[in-house]
Short mmCIF file of C-alpha atoms and ligand atoms in Angstrom, two decimals:
data_model
loop_
_atom_site.label_atom_id
_atom_site.label_comp_id
_atom_site.label_asym_id
_atom_site.label_seq_id
_atom_site.Cartn_x
_atom_site.Cartn_y
_atom_site.Cartn_z
CA MET Q 177 0.03 0.15 -0.07
CA PRO Q 178 1.11 3.28 -0.96
CA SER Q 179 2.23 5.77 1.53
CA PRO Q 180 -0.24 8.47 1.30
CA ASP Q 181 0.32 11.51 -0.45
CA PRO Q 182 1.03 14.21 2.29
CA THR Q 183 0.05 17.05 0.20
CA TYR Q 184 -3.39 17.79 -1.12
CA VAL Q 185 -5.27 16.50 1.75
CA PRO Q 186 -8.39 18.27 2.26
CA THR Q 187 -9.42 19.90 6.12
CA PRO Q 188 -12.62 21.39 7.43
CA ALA Q 189 -10.97 24.65 6.26
CA ASP Q 190 -11.34 24.55 2.87
CA LYS Q 191 -14.72 23.99 3.75
CA PHE Q 192 -15.92 20.86 1.34
CA THR Q 193 -18.68 19.71 1.85
CA PHE Q 194 -21.37 16.67 0.13
CA GLY Q 195 -24.59 15.75 -0.05
CA LEU Q 196 -26.20 12.67 1.51
CA TRP Q 197 -27.84 11.59 -1.77
CA THR Q 198 -24.47 12.44 -3.34
CA VAL Q 199 -21.92 9.55 -0.93
CA GLY Q 200 -24.64 7.55 -0.41
CA ASN Q 201 -26.18 7.36 -4.05
CA PRO Q 202 -26.99 3.59 -4.76
CA GLY Q 203 -26.06 3.39 -8.43
CA ARG Q 204 -29.68 3.43 -9.29
CA ASP Q 205 -30.72 4.99 -12.83
CA PRO Q 206 -33.44 5.36 -15.32
CA PHE Q 207 -32.16 2.54 -17.27
CA GLY Q 208 -31.08 0.28 -13.71
CA GLU Q 209 -31.86 -0.91 -9.77
CA PRO Q 210 -29.62 0.48 -7.95
CA THR Q 211 -25.76 -1.27 -7.44
CA ARG Q 212 -24.49 -0.66 -4.04
CA PRO Q 213 -26.54 -0.94 -0.55
CA ARG Q 214 -27.89 1.98 0.92
CA LEU Q 215 -25.70 4.13 3.14
CA ASP Q 216 -26.68 4.94 6.83
CA PRO Q 217 -26.66 8.92 6.75
CA VAL Q 218 -24.65 8.65 10.23
CA ASP Q 219 -21.95 6.39 8.76
CA ILE Q 220 -21.29 8.48 5.72
CA VAL Q 221 -21.07 12.16 9.00
CA ARG Q 222 -18.19 9.37 9.73
CA ARG Q 223 -16.56 8.30 6.86
CA LEU Q 224 -16.59 12.22 5.18
CA ALA Q 225 -15.15 13.44 8.64
CA GLY Q 226 -12.50 11.30 7.96
CA LEU Q 227 -11.85 12.41 4.94
CA GLY Q 228 -11.85 15.94 6.07
CA ALA Q 229 -14.85 16.86 5.00
CA TRP Q 230 -16.24 20.45 6.63
CA GLY Q 231 -19.81 19.40 6.33
CA VAL Q 232 -23.19 17.34 5.09
CA ASN Q 233 -26.17 18.12 3.44
CA LEU Q 234 -29.52 16.98 3.14
CA HIS Q 235 -33.10 17.22 1.46
CA ASP Q 236 -35.36 16.43 4.36
CA ASN Q 237 -36.20 12.97 2.68
CA ASP Q 238 -32.15 11.83 2.83
CA LEU Q 239 -32.48 11.89 6.37
CA VAL Q 240 -36.62 11.36 7.69
CA PRO Q 241 -38.15 8.93 5.64
CA ILE Q 242 -41.60 10.95 3.93
CA ASP Q 243 -43.81 8.76 5.93
CA ALA Q 244 -42.19 9.10 9.37
CA THR Q 245 -44.19 10.05 12.43
CA ALA Q 246 -43.31 13.17 14.84
CA SER Q 247 -41.45 10.41 17.76
CA GLU Q 248 -40.07 8.87 14.62
CA ARG Q 249 -38.71 11.77 12.81
CA ASP Q 250 -37.26 13.45 16.34
CA ALA Q 251 -35.45 10.02 17.32
CA ILE Q 252 -33.63 10.18 13.53
CA VAL Q 253 -32.94 13.80 13.90
CA SER Q 254 -31.20 13.21 17.25
CA THR Q 255 -28.81 10.29 16.45
CA PHE Q 256 -27.82 12.39 13.39
CA ARG Q 257 -27.52 15.09 15.56
CA ALA Q 258 -25.22 13.03 17.69
CA ALA Q 259 -22.92 11.55 15.13
CA LEU Q 260 -22.37 15.65 13.76
CA ALA Q 261 -20.89 16.59 17.53
CA GLU Q 262 -19.13 13.53 17.74
CA THR Q 263 -16.98 14.43 14.30
CA GLY Q 264 -17.53 17.99 14.04
CA LEU Q 265 -19.19 18.25 10.64
CA CYS Q 266 -21.88 20.85 10.28
CA VAL Q 267 -24.67 21.05 7.82
CA PRO Q 268 -24.51 24.46 6.00
CA MET Q 269 -27.23 23.52 3.46
CA ALA Q 270 -30.33 22.58 3.54
CA THR Q 271 -33.46 21.71 0.27
CA THR Q 272 -36.62 19.72 0.44
CA ASN Q 273 -37.01 16.72 -1.60
CA LEU Q 274 -39.81 18.10 -4.24
CA PHE Q 275 -39.05 15.61 -6.81
CA SER Q 276 -39.25 11.72 -5.55
CA ASP Q 277 -42.38 11.38 -4.87
CA PRO Q 278 -45.34 10.33 -7.22
CA VAL Q 279 -47.59 13.62 -6.18
CA PHE Q 280 -44.77 15.89 -7.86
CA ARG Q 281 -44.65 13.89 -11.32
CA ASP Q 282 -45.71 17.70 -12.44
CA GLY Q 283 -44.16 19.96 -10.56
CA ALA Q 284 -44.47 21.12 -6.82
CA PHE Q 285 -44.47 24.94 -6.49
CA THR Q 286 -45.62 25.07 -9.83
CA ALA Q 287 -48.14 22.54 -10.59
CA PRO Q 288 -51.21 22.99 -12.19
CA ASP Q 289 -53.06 21.22 -9.07
CA ALA Q 290 -53.35 23.62 -6.54
CA ALA Q 291 -53.85 21.20 -3.90
CA VAL Q 292 -49.99 19.60 -4.77
CA ARG Q 293 -48.94 23.18 -4.37
CA ALA Q 294 -50.39 23.62 -1.37
CA TYR Q 295 -48.83 20.13 -0.21
CA ALA Q 296 -45.25 21.56 -1.78
CA LEU Q 297 -45.33 24.74 -0.02
CA GLN Q 298 -46.22 22.80 3.81
CA LYS Q 299 -43.45 20.14 2.80
CA THR Q 300 -40.82 22.96 2.69
CA LEU Q 301 -42.06 24.30 5.42
CA HIS Q 302 -41.01 21.50 7.54
CA ALA Q 303 -37.81 21.09 5.68
CA ILE Q 304 -36.87 24.30 6.40
CA ASP Q 305 -37.89 23.68 9.91
CA LEU Q 306 -35.53 20.51 10.24
CA GLY Q 307 -32.40 22.73 8.23
CA VAL Q 308 -32.47 25.03 10.79
CA GLU Q 309 -32.60 22.89 13.80
CA LEU Q 310 -29.75 21.16 11.99
CA GLY Q 311 -27.70 24.43 11.79
CA ALA Q 312 -28.09 25.69 7.52
CA SER Q 313 -27.69 28.67 6.72
CA THR Q 314 -28.33 28.21 3.36
CA TYR Q 315 -31.14 26.87 1.88
CA VAL Q 316 -32.04 25.83 -1.87
CA PHE Q 317 -34.35 25.14 -3.88
CA TRP Q 318 -33.45 23.25 -7.42
CA GLY Q 319 -36.98 22.96 -9.23
CA GLY Q 320 -36.72 19.62 -10.83
CA ARG Q 321 -40.25 18.53 -11.48
CA GLU Q 322 -41.02 22.44 -12.04
CA GLY Q 323 -41.41 22.49 -15.86
CA ALA Q 324 -43.42 20.51 -19.03
CA GLU Q 325 -43.24 18.25 -21.69
CA VAL Q 326 -46.53 19.41 -23.25
CA ASP Q 327 -46.30 23.25 -23.52
CA ALA Q 328 -49.91 23.22 -24.80
CA ALA Q 329 -50.88 22.06 -21.06
CA LYS Q 330 -49.32 25.10 -19.36
CA ASP Q 331 -49.02 28.93 -19.42
CA PRO Q 332 -45.36 29.88 -18.76
CA ILE Q 333 -45.97 33.03 -17.53
CA GLU Q 334 -48.82 31.69 -14.55
CA ALA Q 335 -45.73 28.63 -13.54
CA ILE Q 336 -43.60 31.83 -12.85
CA LYS Q 337 -46.11 33.54 -11.12
CA ARG Q 338 -46.74 30.27 -8.33
CA PHE Q 339 -43.21 30.55 -8.07
CA ARG Q 340 -43.04 33.30 -7.09
CA GLU Q 341 -46.06 33.40 -4.94
CA ALA Q 342 -44.00 29.91 -3.02
CA MET Q 343 -40.59 32.14 -2.87
CA ASN Q 344 -42.41 35.25 -1.78
CA PHE Q 345 -44.67 33.16 1.02
CA LEU Q 346 -41.29 31.30 2.28
CA CYS Q 347 -39.01 34.60 2.52
CA ALA Q 348 -42.06 35.42 4.91
CA TYR Q 349 -41.67 32.52 7.28
CA VAL Q 350 -38.09 32.33 7.46
CA LYS Q 351 -38.65 36.44 8.43
CA ASP Q 352 -41.59 35.76 10.82
CA GLN Q 353 -40.10 32.68 12.71
CA ARG Q 354 -36.39 34.67 12.57
CA TYR Q 355 -34.33 32.23 11.18
CA GLY Q 356 -30.86 33.57 10.20
CA LEU Q 357 -31.65 31.71 6.69
CA ARG Q 358 -30.27 32.88 2.93
CA PHE Q 359 -32.28 31.25 0.07
CA ALA Q 360 -29.78 29.70 -2.59
CA LEU Q 361 -32.09 28.97 -6.05
CA GLU Q 362 -30.60 26.30 -8.51
CA ALA Q 363 -31.16 26.32 -12.09
CA LYS Q 364 -31.17 23.44 -14.74
CA PRO Q 365 -32.00 23.47 -18.25
CA ASN Q 366 -34.36 19.87 -18.10
CA GLU Q 367 -34.24 16.47 -16.85
CA PRO Q 368 -35.93 15.37 -15.43
CA ARG Q 369 -38.91 17.86 -17.26
CA GLY Q 370 -38.39 17.87 -20.86
CA ASP Q 371 -38.28 21.71 -20.27
CA ILE Q 372 -37.11 23.15 -16.41
CA TYR Q 373 -38.74 26.40 -15.93
CA PHE Q 374 -35.41 28.95 -15.28
CA PRO Q 375 -33.15 27.50 -17.09
CA THR Q 376 -30.44 28.80 -15.77
CA THR Q 377 -28.58 30.53 -13.11
CA GLY Q 378 -28.61 33.32 -15.76
CA ALA Q 379 -32.68 33.23 -15.29
CA TYR Q 380 -32.70 33.10 -11.59
CA LEU Q 381 -30.63 36.15 -11.07
CA GLY Q 382 -33.61 38.07 -13.30
CA PHE Q 383 -36.25 36.71 -11.63
CA ILE Q 384 -34.75 37.12 -7.67
CA GLU Q 385 -34.79 40.65 -8.36
CA THR Q 386 -38.71 40.23 -8.20
CA LEU Q 387 -39.52 38.71 -5.19
CA ASP Q 388 -40.94 40.76 -2.12
CA HIS Q 389 -37.45 40.01 -0.80
CA PRO Q 390 -34.84 39.71 -3.42
CA GLU Q 391 -32.16 40.31 -0.59
CA MET Q 392 -32.56 37.09 1.47
CA VAL Q 393 -32.36 35.18 -2.26
CA GLY Q 394 -29.68 34.38 -4.28
CA VAL Q 395 -28.28 31.48 -6.47
CA ASN Q 396 -26.55 28.12 -6.38
CA PRO Q 397 -25.24 27.63 -9.82
CA GLU Q 398 -24.40 23.94 -10.76
CA VAL Q 399 -21.35 23.24 -13.29
CA ALA Q 400 -23.11 20.21 -14.64
CA HIS Q 401 -26.61 22.05 -15.11
CA GLU Q 402 -24.84 25.05 -16.81
CA HIS Q 403 -22.72 23.11 -18.74
CA MET Q 404 -25.91 20.92 -20.23
CA ALA Q 405 -26.91 24.66 -21.42
CA GLY Q 406 -23.86 25.38 -23.45
CA LEU Q 407 -23.03 27.62 -21.27
CA ASN Q 408 -19.87 28.81 -19.54
CA ILE Q 409 -19.88 27.99 -15.45
CA CYS Q 410 -17.14 30.84 -14.92
CA HIS Q 411 -19.53 33.41 -16.60
CA ALA Q 412 -22.59 32.28 -14.99
CA VAL Q 413 -20.39 32.24 -11.49
CA ALA Q 414 -18.85 35.80 -12.24
CA GLN Q 415 -22.58 37.43 -13.17
CA ALA Q 416 -23.58 35.97 -9.58
CA LEU Q 417 -21.26 37.29 -8.17
CA ASP Q 418 -21.53 40.70 -9.38
CA ALA Q 419 -24.46 40.52 -8.13
CA GLY Q 420 -23.55 39.72 -5.01
CA LYS Q 421 -25.90 36.98 -5.29
CA LEU Q 422 -23.48 33.81 -5.16
CA PHE Q 423 -25.07 31.65 -1.84
CA HIS Q 424 -23.72 28.80 -2.30
CA ILE Q 425 -21.70 26.37 -5.29
CA ASP Q 426 -22.95 22.69 -6.78
CA LEU Q 427 -19.50 21.49 -8.06
CA ASN Q 428 -19.10 18.17 -10.18
CA ASP Q 429 -18.23 18.05 -13.93
CA GLN Q 430 -20.13 17.30 -17.13
CA LYS Q 431 -19.56 16.23 -20.59
CA ALA Q 432 -21.18 18.10 -23.61
CA GLY Q 433 -24.22 17.53 -24.79
CA ARG Q 434 -25.28 14.58 -22.32
CA PHE Q 435 -27.36 13.62 -19.94
CA ASP Q 436 -26.54 15.38 -16.20
CA GLN Q 437 -23.59 13.08 -15.47
CA ASP Q 438 -22.99 14.90 -12.18
CA LEU Q 439 -19.57 13.41 -12.72
CA ARG Q 440 -16.38 13.97 -9.88
CA PHE Q 441 -15.32 17.69 -10.11
CA GLY Q 442 -12.30 17.79 -12.39
CA SER Q 443 -13.16 14.34 -14.48
CA GLU Q 444 -14.07 16.00 -17.54
CA SER Q 445 -13.57 19.85 -17.65
CA ILE Q 446 -9.89 20.74 -16.32
CA LYS Q 447 -9.63 23.61 -18.27
CA ALA Q 448 -12.93 25.39 -17.09
CA LEU Q 449 -12.71 24.22 -13.53
CA PHE Q 450 -9.43 25.68 -13.21
CA PHE Q 451 -10.77 29.27 -14.50
CA LEU Q 452 -13.87 28.17 -11.65
CA VAL Q 453 -11.65 27.83 -8.89
CA LYS Q 454 -9.40 30.54 -10.05
CA LEU Q 455 -12.13 33.02 -9.34
CA LEU Q 456 -13.60 31.97 -6.27
CA GLU Q 457 -10.39 31.89 -4.99
CA ASP Q 458 -9.45 35.47 -6.55
CA SER Q 459 -13.24 36.94 -5.64
CA GLY Q 460 -12.76 35.88 -2.27
CA TYR Q 461 -16.25 33.50 -1.83
CA ASP Q 462 -16.01 32.15 1.32
CA GLY Q 463 -18.98 29.78 1.09
CA PRO Q 464 -19.12 25.98 1.08
CA ARG Q 465 -17.34 24.16 -1.71
CA HIS Q 466 -20.48 21.71 -2.37
CA PHE Q 467 -20.05 18.49 -4.34
CA ASP Q 468 -23.02 17.86 -6.33
CA ALA Q 469 -21.69 14.60 -7.58
CA HIS Q 470 -21.75 10.72 -7.27
CA ALA Q 471 -19.74 7.70 -8.18
CA TYR Q 472 -19.97 5.66 -11.17
CA ARG Q 473 -22.66 3.35 -11.03
CA SER Q 474 -19.91 0.96 -11.75
CA GLU Q 475 -17.82 1.65 -8.62
CA SER Q 476 -17.54 -0.57 -5.33
CA PRO Q 477 -19.23 0.83 -2.31
CA GLU Q 478 -15.79 1.42 -1.04
CA GLY Q 479 -14.57 2.63 -4.50
CA VAL Q 480 -16.93 6.00 -3.60
CA TRP Q 481 -14.73 7.22 -0.70
CA ASP Q 482 -12.52 7.55 -3.79
CA PHE Q 483 -14.75 9.29 -5.58
CA ALA Q 484 -15.07 11.76 -2.49
CA ARG Q 485 -11.15 12.12 -2.24
CA GLY Q 486 -10.96 12.62 -5.76
CA ASN Q 487 -13.44 15.79 -5.46
CA MET Q 488 -11.40 17.06 -3.16
CA ARG Q 489 -8.38 16.68 -4.52
CA THR Q 490 -8.61 18.07 -7.53
CA TYR Q 491 -10.00 21.16 -6.02
CA LEU Q 492 -6.82 21.45 -4.18
CA ILE Q 493 -4.46 20.97 -7.27
CA LEU Q 494 -6.27 23.30 -8.93
CA LYS Q 495 -6.14 25.99 -6.47
CA ASP Q 496 -2.49 25.11 -6.30
CA LYS Q 497 -2.23 25.60 -10.23
CA VAL Q 498 -4.14 29.25 -9.14
CA ARG Q 499 -1.16 29.86 -6.92
CA ARG Q 500 1.29 29.02 -9.68
CA PHE Q 501 -0.51 30.71 -12.19
CA GLY Q 502 -0.40 33.83 -10.49
CA GLU Q 503 3.12 33.40 -9.59
CA ASP Q 504 4.38 32.88 -12.97
CA ALA Q 505 6.24 35.73 -14.18
CA GLU Q 506 6.05 35.39 -18.22
CA ILE Q 507 2.08 34.76 -17.89
CA GLN Q 508 1.93 37.65 -15.49
CA SER Q 509 3.94 39.67 -18.34
CA LEU Q 510 1.81 38.40 -20.96
CA LEU Q 511 -1.73 39.36 -19.54
CA GLU Q 512 -0.26 42.73 -18.30
CA GLU Q 513 0.77 43.70 -21.85
CA ILE Q 514 -2.74 41.91 -23.19
CA HIS Q 515 -4.39 44.66 -20.92
CA THR Q 516 -1.74 47.44 -21.03
CA SER Q 517 -4.42 50.24 -23.19
CA SER Q 518 -3.55 52.39 -26.66
CA GLY Q 519 -4.75 55.68 -24.99
CA GLU Q 520 -6.93 56.57 -22.76
CA GLY Q 521 -10.02 54.79 -22.11
CA PRO Q 522 -14.12 55.62 -22.42
CA PRO Q 523 -15.57 58.36 -19.42
CA THR Q 524 -16.95 56.03 -16.32
CA SER Q 525 -19.73 58.06 -15.98
CA TYR Q 526 -21.91 60.27 -17.88
CA SER Q 527 -21.30 64.34 -17.93
CA ARG Q 528 -21.88 67.30 -20.65
CA ALA Q 529 -18.15 67.81 -20.83
CA SER Q 530 -17.20 64.10 -20.82
CA MET Q 531 -19.63 63.35 -24.11
CA GLU Q 532 -18.57 66.06 -25.56
CA SER Q 533 -15.01 65.83 -24.63
CA LEU Q 534 -15.50 61.92 -26.79
CA LYS Q 535 -17.51 63.07 -29.33
CA SER Q 536 -14.98 65.02 -30.42
CA ARG Q 537 -11.77 62.54 -29.98
CA THR Q 538 -10.15 61.40 -32.89
CA PHE Q 539 -9.09 57.66 -32.70
CA ASP Q 540 -6.86 55.49 -35.27
CA ARG Q 541 -8.41 52.47 -36.11
CA GLN Q 542 -5.50 51.00 -37.91
CA VAL Q 543 -2.86 51.53 -34.76
CA LEU Q 544 -6.06 49.88 -32.11
CA ALA Q 545 -6.39 47.05 -34.49
CA ALA Q 546 -2.75 46.70 -35.19
CA LYS Q 547 -2.10 45.56 -31.48
CA THR Q 548 -0.89 41.98 -30.60
CA LEU Q 549 -2.66 39.60 -28.75
CA PRO Q 550 -0.69 36.86 -27.41
CA TYR Q 551 -3.57 34.29 -26.30
CA GLU Q 552 -1.98 31.12 -28.34
CA ARG Q 553 1.40 31.80 -26.37
CA LEU Q 554 -1.32 32.65 -23.26
CA ASP Q 555 -3.34 29.99 -23.03
CA GLN Q 556 0.24 27.51 -24.74
CA LEU Q 557 0.92 28.46 -20.71
CA VAL Q 558 -1.93 27.71 -19.19
CA VAL Q 559 -1.79 24.17 -20.71
CA ASP Q 560 1.29 23.76 -19.92
CA LEU Q 561 1.27 24.71 -16.27
CA LEU Q 562 -1.86 22.04 -16.14
CA LEU Q 563 -0.13 19.24 -17.65
CA GLY Q 564 2.45 19.67 -15.42
CA VAL Q 565 5.02 20.39 -17.34
CA ARG Q 566 5.63 24.21 -16.05
C1 DIG S 446 -29.54 18.32 -8.11
O1 DIG S 446 -28.43 19.22 -8.63
C2 DIG S 446 -30.08 19.64 -7.08
C3 DIG S 446 -30.62 18.13 -6.14
O2 DIG S 446 -29.82 17.31 -5.92
C4 DIG S 446 -30.92 19.25 -4.62
O3 DIG S 446 -31.34 19.90 -4.07
C5 DIG S 446 -29.64 20.47 -4.88
C6 DIG S 446 -28.79 21.09 -4.16
O4 DIG S 446 -27.77 21.03 -4.51
N1 DIG S 446 -29.09 20.01 -6.18
MN1 MN S 447 -26.87 17.98 -11.49
MN1 MN S 448 -26.96 20.26 -8.15
#
């Protein structure tokens, strides 16, 4: 057995978190039954703590079965909290399963059946109580069933209104209860619905501003979901950061043009995820680094923990590459050359004087167009860096 690698070993200071449903994924998929036994949440907590994780996240029913009695619920929560206390793991984020039970087959907050919408809201009230009881400070909403296959059946504007009503009601609940909780909305373009409402992080950023309490609500971008939409995860996260709305993030990986693979972080898109880690670290993002991913269906029960280690290891390797990027004289010199201006920039704010001055300026387009842009060299240096030859 080779001695454990002393480098890139995670500690709670790295704020790595996993959902119970991630390492607990039993390997079921639309075409096959589970390939691994169900894991007890307490065992998950202990194994994650042993790997250096900081926290664990959960849907309500990852911990408490949907038909549990109140006393059964309390006993389960008590046992789970004892494991948290024993290991020091925290629960930074909680969420509601509004997608597994058949009752949500046609939506939850946006379901055509008003009684289903009422049940979804009630279930979320109880799940929020559970999350707060476990210490969560962020509450995620992923509307996996909020969508359609048959657009003839549903008014998309009505769906947006229903989702807004639910968000406004739940924000009011959190304020009424004086819970220290913020909401994070997670977008996905499709699967399991043919189309899911609010398909991208950008769509949610626009929606948040229409809420009664937008200050309480941010986003939870997921790598695989933005990639499914053919988008650049870095640019989505950058817009969330710029808006002060990056309340949480789901890290994983994804091959282009495929179903939601929730692959181990860094197993596919090394360069894209290098720039995502660079953005998170350079921006000073202080939230959880949550891996919403799962091991390959073919993986053994013990191999799941190779999967867990791999997520954190790759993040730390890429974080070290970010440091090297910043210290690389040639890379930094090329960046300085690229960002050196050929002349005075535009006015940063409007005034009659700045406008008239700009109108009166002359520009030599040939000179501006002749500036060299050494992107081939720069990108090759990044490739060298990531391949470990620099
Ligand atoms: C799937 O990407 C979703 C659900 O697993 C969960 O509601 C959310 C929290 O990370 N991600
Ligand atoms: Mn996903
Ligand atoms: Mn997710």
